[in-house]
Coordinates of C-alpha atoms in Angstrom, one line a residue:
M1 CA 0.0 0.0 0.0
T2 CA 1.3 3.4 -0.9
D3 CA 1.9 5.8 2.0
P4 CA -0.8 8.5 1.6
R5 CA 1.9 11.1 2.5
Y6 CA 3.7 10.1 -0.7
T7 CA 0.6 10.9 -2.8
K8 CA 0.1 14.3 -1.0
L9 CA 3.7 15.3 -1.6
A10 CA 3.8 14.2 -5.2
K11 CA 0.7 16.2 -5.9
L12 CA 2.1 19.3 -4.3
L13 CA 5.3 19.1 -6.3
V14 CA 3.5 18.6 -9.6
G15 CA 0.5 20.9 -9.1
Y16 CA 2.0 23.7 -7.0
S17 CA 5.8 23.7 -7.0
T18 CA 6.4 23.2 -10.7
A19 CA 2.9 23.8 -11.9
L20 CA 3.2 21.2 -14.6
K21 CA 0.8 21.3 -17.6
A22 CA 0.0 19.2 -20.5
G23 CA 2.9 18.9 -22.9
D24 CA 5.6 19.7 -20.4
H25 CA 8.8 17.6 -20.2
V26 CA 10.1 17.1 -16.7
L27 CA 13.3 15.5 -15.5
L28 CA 12.9 13.6 -12.2
D29 CA 16.3 13.3 -10.6
M30 CA 15.9 10.6 -7.9
I31 CA 18.9 10.1 -5.6
D32 CA 18.6 7.2 -3.0
V33 CA 14.8 7.5 -3.0
P34 CA 12.3 4.6 -2.4
D35 CA 10.9 3.2 -5.7
E36 CA 7.4 3.6 -4.3
F37 CA 7.8 7.4 -4.2
S38 CA 9.5 7.5 -7.6
I39 CA 6.5 5.6 -9.0
E40 CA 4.0 7.9 -7.3
L41 CA 5.7 11.0 -8.6
M42 CA 5.7 9.6 -12.2
R43 CA 2.0 8.9 -11.9
A44 CA 1.3 12.4 -10.7
V45 CA 3.3 13.9 -13.6
R46 CA 1.4 11.8 -16.1
A47 CA -1.9 12.7 -14.5
A48 CA -1.1 16.3 -15.2
G49 CA -0.6 15.5 -18.9
A50 CA 3.2 16.0 -18.7
T51 CA 6.0 13.6 -19.7
P52 CA 8.4 12.4 -17.1
L53 CA 12.0 11.4 -17.8
I54 CA 13.5 9.7 -14.7
E55 CA 17.1 9.4 -13.6
I56 CA 17.9 7.1 -10.8
R57 CA 21.2 7.9 -8.9
H58 CA 23.0 6.7 -5.8
T59 CA 25.4 8.8 -3.7
R60 CA 28.0 6.1 -3.4
V61 CA 28.2 5.7 -7.2
S62 CA 28.2 9.5 -7.6
R63 CA 31.2 9.7 -5.3
E64 CA 33.1 7.3 -7.5
I65 CA 32.2 9.3 -10.6
V66 CA 33.9 12.4 -9.2
R67 CA 36.8 10.5 -7.6
G68 CA 37.8 9.3 -11.1
T69 CA 36.9 12.3 -13.1
N70 CA 39.2 14.4 -15.3
A71 CA 38.7 17.4 -17.6
R72 CA 37.8 15.2 -20.6
H73 CA 35.3 13.1 -18.7
A74 CA 33.6 16.0 -16.9
S75 CA 33.3 17.9 -20.2
L76 CA 31.7 14.9 -21.9
L77 CA 29.3 14.4 -19.1
Q78 CA 28.3 18.1 -19.1
S79 CA 27.6 18.1 -22.8
F80 CA 25.2 15.1 -22.4
E81 CA 23.5 16.4 -19.3
L82 CA 23.1 20.0 -20.7
A83 CA 21.6 18.7 -24.0
R84 CA 19.0 16.7 -22.0
M85 CA 18.2 19.6 -19.7
K86 CA 17.6 21.9 -22.7
K87 CA 14.7 19.6 -23.7
M88 CA 13.0 20.1 -20.2
Q89 CA 10.5 22.6 -19.1
A90 CA 10.7 21.5 -15.5
Y91 CA 13.0 19.6 -13.1
I92 CA 12.3 17.9 -9.8
A93 CA 15.1 16.5 -7.7
I94 CA 14.6 14.3 -4.7
R95 CA 17.9 13.9 -2.9
G96 CA 18.3 11.2 -0.2
S97 CA 21.5 9.8 1.3
D98 CA 22.4 7.4 4.0
N99 CA 25.6 9.2 4.6
A100 CA 25.8 13.0 4.3
S101 CA 29.6 12.8 4.3
E102 CA 29.9 10.4 1.4
S103 CA 32.0 12.8 -0.7
S104 CA 34.3 13.9 2.2
D105 CA 37.3 12.0 0.7
V106 CA 36.9 13.2 -2.8
P107 CA 40.1 15.2 -3.6
P108 CA 39.4 18.9 -3.5
D109 CA 41.0 19.6 -6.9
L110 CA 38.7 17.1 -8.6
M111 CA 35.7 18.4 -6.8
A112 CA 36.6 21.9 -7.9
L113 CA 37.1 20.7 -11.5
Y114 CA 33.8 18.9 -11.6
S115 CA 31.9 21.8 -10.1
R116 CA 33.4 24.3 -12.5
T117 CA 32.7 22.1 -15.5
M118 CA 29.1 21.3 -14.5
R119 CA 28.2 24.9 -13.6
P120 CA 26.6 25.7 -17.0
L121 CA 24.2 22.8 -16.4
L122 CA 23.2 24.2 -13.0
N123 CA 22.9 27.7 -14.4
Y124 CA 20.5 26.5 -17.2
R125 CA 18.4 24.5 -14.8
V126 CA 18.1 27.3 -12.3
N127 CA 17.4 30.1 -14.8
K128 CA 15.6 28.4 -17.6
T129 CA 13.3 25.7 -16.1
R130 CA 10.6 25.5 -13.4
W131 CA 12.4 23.5 -10.8
C132 CA 12.0 22.2 -7.3
V133 CA 14.6 20.4 -5.1
L134 CA 14.1 18.6 -1.8
R135 CA 15.7 16.0 0.4
W136 CA 14.3 12.6 1.3
P137 CA 14.2 11.7 5.0
S138 CA 16.7 9.1 6.2
P139 CA 18.0 7.8 9.5
S140 CA 21.2 9.9 9.0
M141 CA 19.1 13.1 8.7
A142 CA 17.1 12.1 11.8
Q143 CA 20.4 11.6 13.7
A144 CA 21.7 15.0 12.6
A145 CA 18.4 16.5 13.9
A146 CA 18.8 14.5 17.2
M147 CA 15.4 12.9 16.5
S148 CA 14.1 9.3 16.2
T149 CA 13.6 8.2 12.6
E150 CA 9.8 8.1 13.0
A151 CA 9.6 11.5 14.6
F152 CA 11.8 13.0 11.9
E153 CA 9.7 11.5 9.1
N154 CA 6.6 13.0 10.7
L155 CA 8.3 16.4 10.9
Y156 CA 9.5 16.1 7.3
F157 CA 6.1 15.5 5.9
D158 CA 4.5 18.2 8.1
V159 CA 7.1 20.7 6.9
C160 CA 7.0 19.7 3.2
T161 CA 3.3 19.7 2.8
M162 CA 2.4 22.8 4.9
D163 CA 0.2 25.6 3.5
Y164 CA 2.7 27.4 1.3
R165 CA 0.0 29.5 -0.3
R166 CA -0.7 31.1 3.1
M167 CA 3.0 31.6 3.7
A168 CA 3.3 33.3 0.3
R169 CA 0.7 35.9 1.1
A170 CA 2.5 36.8 4.3
M171 CA 5.8 37.2 2.5
V172 CA 4.6 39.9 0.1
P173 CA 5.4 42.9 2.5
L174 CA 8.9 41.6 3.2
E175 CA 9.7 41.1 -0.5
R176 CA 8.4 44.6 -1.1
R177 CA 10.6 46.1 1.6
M178 CA 13.7 44.2 0.4
K179 CA 13.2 45.5 -3.1
K180 CA 13.1 49.1 -1.9
A181 CA 16.0 48.8 0.6
D182 CA 19.5 50.1 0.3
R183 CA 21.5 49.7 3.5
V184 CA 21.5 46.5 5.5
H185 CA 23.1 46.2 8.9
L186 CA 23.5 42.8 10.6
K187 CA 24.3 42.9 14.4
G188 CA 24.9 40.1 16.9
P189 CA 27.6 38.2 18.8
G190 CA 30.7 38.4 16.7
T191 CA 28.7 40.0 13.9
D192 CA 28.8 43.6 12.7
L193 CA 28.3 43.6 8.9
K194 CA 27.1 46.4 6.6
F195 CA 26.2 46.2 2.9
S196 CA 23.9 47.5 0.2
I197 CA 21.2 45.6 -1.7
K198 CA 20.1 48.7 -3.7
G199 CA 18.7 47.9 -7.1
I200 CA 19.3 44.2 -6.8
G201 CA 15.7 43.1 -6.2
A202 CA 14.2 40.4 -4.0
Q203 CA 12.5 37.1 -4.4
M204 CA 10.2 35.2 -2.1
C205 CA 10.7 31.4 -1.9
K206 CA 7.3 29.9 -1.2
G207 CA 7.5 26.2 -2.0
D208 CA 7.9 26.6 -5.8
R209 CA 11.7 26.0 -5.8
N210 CA 12.7 24.2 -2.6
I211 CA 10.7 22.0 -0.3
P212 CA 10.8 22.8 2.6
D213 CA 10.7 26.5 1.9
G214 CA 10.4 29.8 3.7
E215 CA 12.8 32.5 2.9
V216 CA 13.0 35.9 1.1
F217 CA 16.3 36.6 -0.6
S218 CA 18.2 39.4 -2.2
C219 CA 21.9 39.8 -2.9
P220 CA 24.6 42.3 -1.7
V221 CA 26.0 44.8 -4.1
R222 CA 29.2 43.0 -5.0
D223 CA 31.8 45.4 -3.5
S224 CA 29.6 46.7 -0.7
L225 CA 30.2 44.3 2.2
Q226 CA 32.2 45.8 5.1
G227 CA 32.8 44.1 8.5
R228 CA 32.5 40.6 9.8
I229 CA 29.9 37.8 10.4
Q230 CA 30.2 34.9 12.8
F231 CA 28.0 32.0 11.8
N232 CA 26.6 29.8 14.7
T233 CA 25.4 26.7 12.8
P234 CA 27.4 23.9 11.3
T235 CA 27.6 23.8 7.5
L236 CA 28.4 21.0 5.1
Y237 CA 30.1 21.5 1.8
S238 CA 31.2 18.7 -0.5
G239 CA 30.9 16.2 2.4
T240 CA 33.0 18.2 4.8
R241 CA 31.5 19.7 8.0
F242 CA 32.5 23.2 9.1
E243 CA 31.7 24.9 12.4
N244 CA 32.3 28.4 13.8
V245 CA 32.8 29.9 10.4
C246 CA 33.8 33.6 10.6
L247 CA 34.2 35.8 7.5
E248 CA 35.7 39.2 7.4
F249 CA 34.9 41.4 4.4
K250 CA 36.5 44.5 2.9
N251 CA 35.0 46.1 -0.2
G252 CA 32.9 43.0 -0.7
K253 CA 35.7 40.4 -0.6
V254 CA 36.4 37.8 2.1
I255 CA 39.8 38.9 3.3
N256 CA 39.9 36.5 6.3
A257 CA 38.1 33.3 6.9
T258 CA 38.4 30.9 9.9
S259 CA 36.6 27.8 11.2
N260 CA 37.3 24.5 12.8
N261 CA 38.9 23.6 9.4
T262 CA 40.4 26.9 8.3
K263 CA 42.6 25.3 5.6
R264 CA 39.8 23.5 3.8
L265 CA 37.5 26.5 4.2
N266 CA 40.0 28.7 2.4
E267 CA 40.7 26.1 -0.3
I268 CA 37.0 26.3 -1.2
L269 CA 37.0 30.1 -1.1
D270 CA 40.0 29.9 -3.5
T271 CA 38.1 27.8 -6.1
D272 CA 37.8 30.8 -8.4
A273 CA 37.8 34.6 -8.3
G274 CA 34.1 34.8 -7.4
A275 CA 34.1 32.5 -4.5
R276 CA 35.4 35.2 -2.0
Y277 CA 32.5 37.5 -3.0
T278 CA 28.9 36.9 -2.2
G279 CA 25.9 35.9 -4.3
E280 CA 22.9 35.8 -1.9
F281 CA 21.5 37.3 1.3
S282 CA 18.3 35.9 2.8
L283 CA 16.0 35.8 5.8
G284 CA 14.7 32.4 6.8
L285 CA 11.2 32.0 8.4
N286 CA 9.8 28.5 8.3
P287 CA 7.9 28.1 11.6
Y288 CA 8.4 24.3 11.7
I289 CA 12.2 24.4 11.3
L290 CA 13.9 25.5 14.5
N291 CA 17.3 23.8 14.8
P292 CA 20.1 23.0 12.3
M293 CA 20.7 19.5 11.0
C294 CA 23.6 20.3 8.7
D295 CA 21.3 20.0 5.7
I296 CA 21.1 23.3 3.9
L297 CA 17.7 22.8 2.3
F298 CA 16.3 22.8 5.9
D299 CA 18.8 25.0 7.7
E300 CA 18.5 28.0 5.4
K301 CA 14.8 28.1 6.2
I302 CA 15.2 28.1 10.0
A303 CA 12.8 30.5 11.7
G304 CA 14.7 33.6 12.9
S305 CA 17.7 32.9 10.8
L306 CA 19.6 34.6 8.0
H307 CA 22.1 33.3 5.5
L308 CA 24.9 34.8 3.5
T309 CA 26.4 33.1 0.5
P310 CA 29.9 33.1 -0.8
G311 CA 29.9 32.5 -4.6
Q312 CA 27.5 32.5 -7.4
A313 CA 24.5 34.9 -7.6
Y314 CA 21.1 34.1 -9.1
E315 CA 20.1 35.8 -12.3
N316 CA 16.8 37.1 -10.8
C317 CA 18.7 38.9 -7.9
D318 CA 22.0 39.4 -9.6
N319 CA 25.1 41.4 -8.5
G320 CA 27.2 40.0 -11.4
N321 CA 29.2 37.6 -9.3
R322 CA 30.1 34.3 -11.0
S323 CA 31.6 31.2 -9.3
A324 CA 31.5 27.4 -9.2
V325 CA 30.7 27.9 -5.5
H326 CA 27.4 28.7 -4.0
W327 CA 27.7 28.1 -0.2
D328 CA 24.8 29.2 2.0
M329 CA 26.1 29.9 5.6
V330 CA 23.4 30.2 8.3
L331 CA 23.2 32.5 11.4
I332 CA 20.3 31.9 13.8
Q333 CA 19.3 35.1 15.7
R334 CA 16.7 33.8 18.2
P335 CA 17.6 34.5 21.8
E336 CA 18.6 30.9 22.7
W337 CA 21.2 31.2 19.9
G338 CA 22.6 34.5 21.1
G339 CA 20.1 36.9 19.5
G340 CA 20.8 39.6 16.9
E341 CA 19.3 42.3 14.8
V342 CA 18.6 43.0 11.1
W343 CA 18.2 46.7 10.0
F344 CA 17.1 48.1 6.7
D345 CA 17.9 51.8 6.0
G346 CA 18.1 52.5 9.8
E347 CA 14.8 50.7 10.6
L348 CA 14.8 47.7 12.9
I349 CA 13.3 44.8 10.8
R350 CA 13.9 41.8 13.0
K351 CA 15.1 41.5 16.6
D352 CA 16.1 38.2 18.2
G353 CA 14.4 36.3 15.4
L354 CA 11.1 38.1 15.5
F355 CA 9.9 40.6 12.9
V356 CA 9.2 44.0 14.4
P357 CA 7.2 46.2 11.8
R358 CA 3.5 45.6 11.9
D359 CA 3.2 44.5 8.3
L360 CA 5.9 41.8 8.9
K361 CA 4.5 40.3 12.1
P362 CA 2.3 37.8 10.2
L363 CA 5.7 36.1 9.3
N364 CA 6.5 35.3 12.9
P365 CA 6.2 31.6 13.8
G366 CA 3.1 31.9 15.9
N367 CA 1.2 33.5 13.0
L368 CA 2.4 31.1 10.3
K369 CA 1.6 27.8 11.9

């Protein structure tokens, strides 16, 4: 018997997140996902009149692909993958993994080569298709969240199938404010960072790109960041876990970066010229996600959080920065995490994780659940 939660999630992804219609081609990228859900998703796609093309992947195999890659191999793979993507109107990726650190022993130079070569594929998918990406719950994710497997699965389906239309309505005033804002000031323990988002624009994320969702993002003017930011959540990049990341900026560029693994952190920031500049600034507000689990699709949506992103900017909120890297780093500002403030043009927007202006209070957790 099919789990009814599978059916509900599949219908949300098809009918809301990617809004599939008759005649659409959609690539279903399934990584360590139960066959039962893959089948349910294909059926939902076909019921909408669209045509599914399904790819089945496994993280252990993907690790070996990158461990043995070279410029010739990566270029050949990119050409095939990009040609296929150009035939798609939509893309849905479900990413599971029994081991979040599966790629931790891939040589950094090969990971950087592979990321740079595959970047045009990612750029096309992000900018030219209707896409949605989400994780699949696993015991390793439950462990990272310090929860039992059953409790985490229940949380996962509650979060992933929440009322995103209601959230979208509440996000409108914040998106409007971010579009008009110029000066941003972030304050908190170890953090005093100023930058501009003038003319960049803003985009609400309401369940039509990531599931779970719940953020409104913009992007710093490339050369505007001045000061430092101390992140208080762990972050995972290419299978390596980093803690206590601190970045110091001058004229937009990271001039000093430290963490529990400072050497590897700086290796990633030296991937290319754009990796030491930023490509995104966002405020997270999902009321069901409160604590980090070292999974960025969840952590970047934590209620009362913000994230700042070394690397590639999105075309719809673009500061011109280009990089093979796009690394969301999360700072939680609720009181139990040390508190903090977000200011736009001299106005206090959020204090200790709660929105202050009257038009933004519907985004506070008690009003979104």
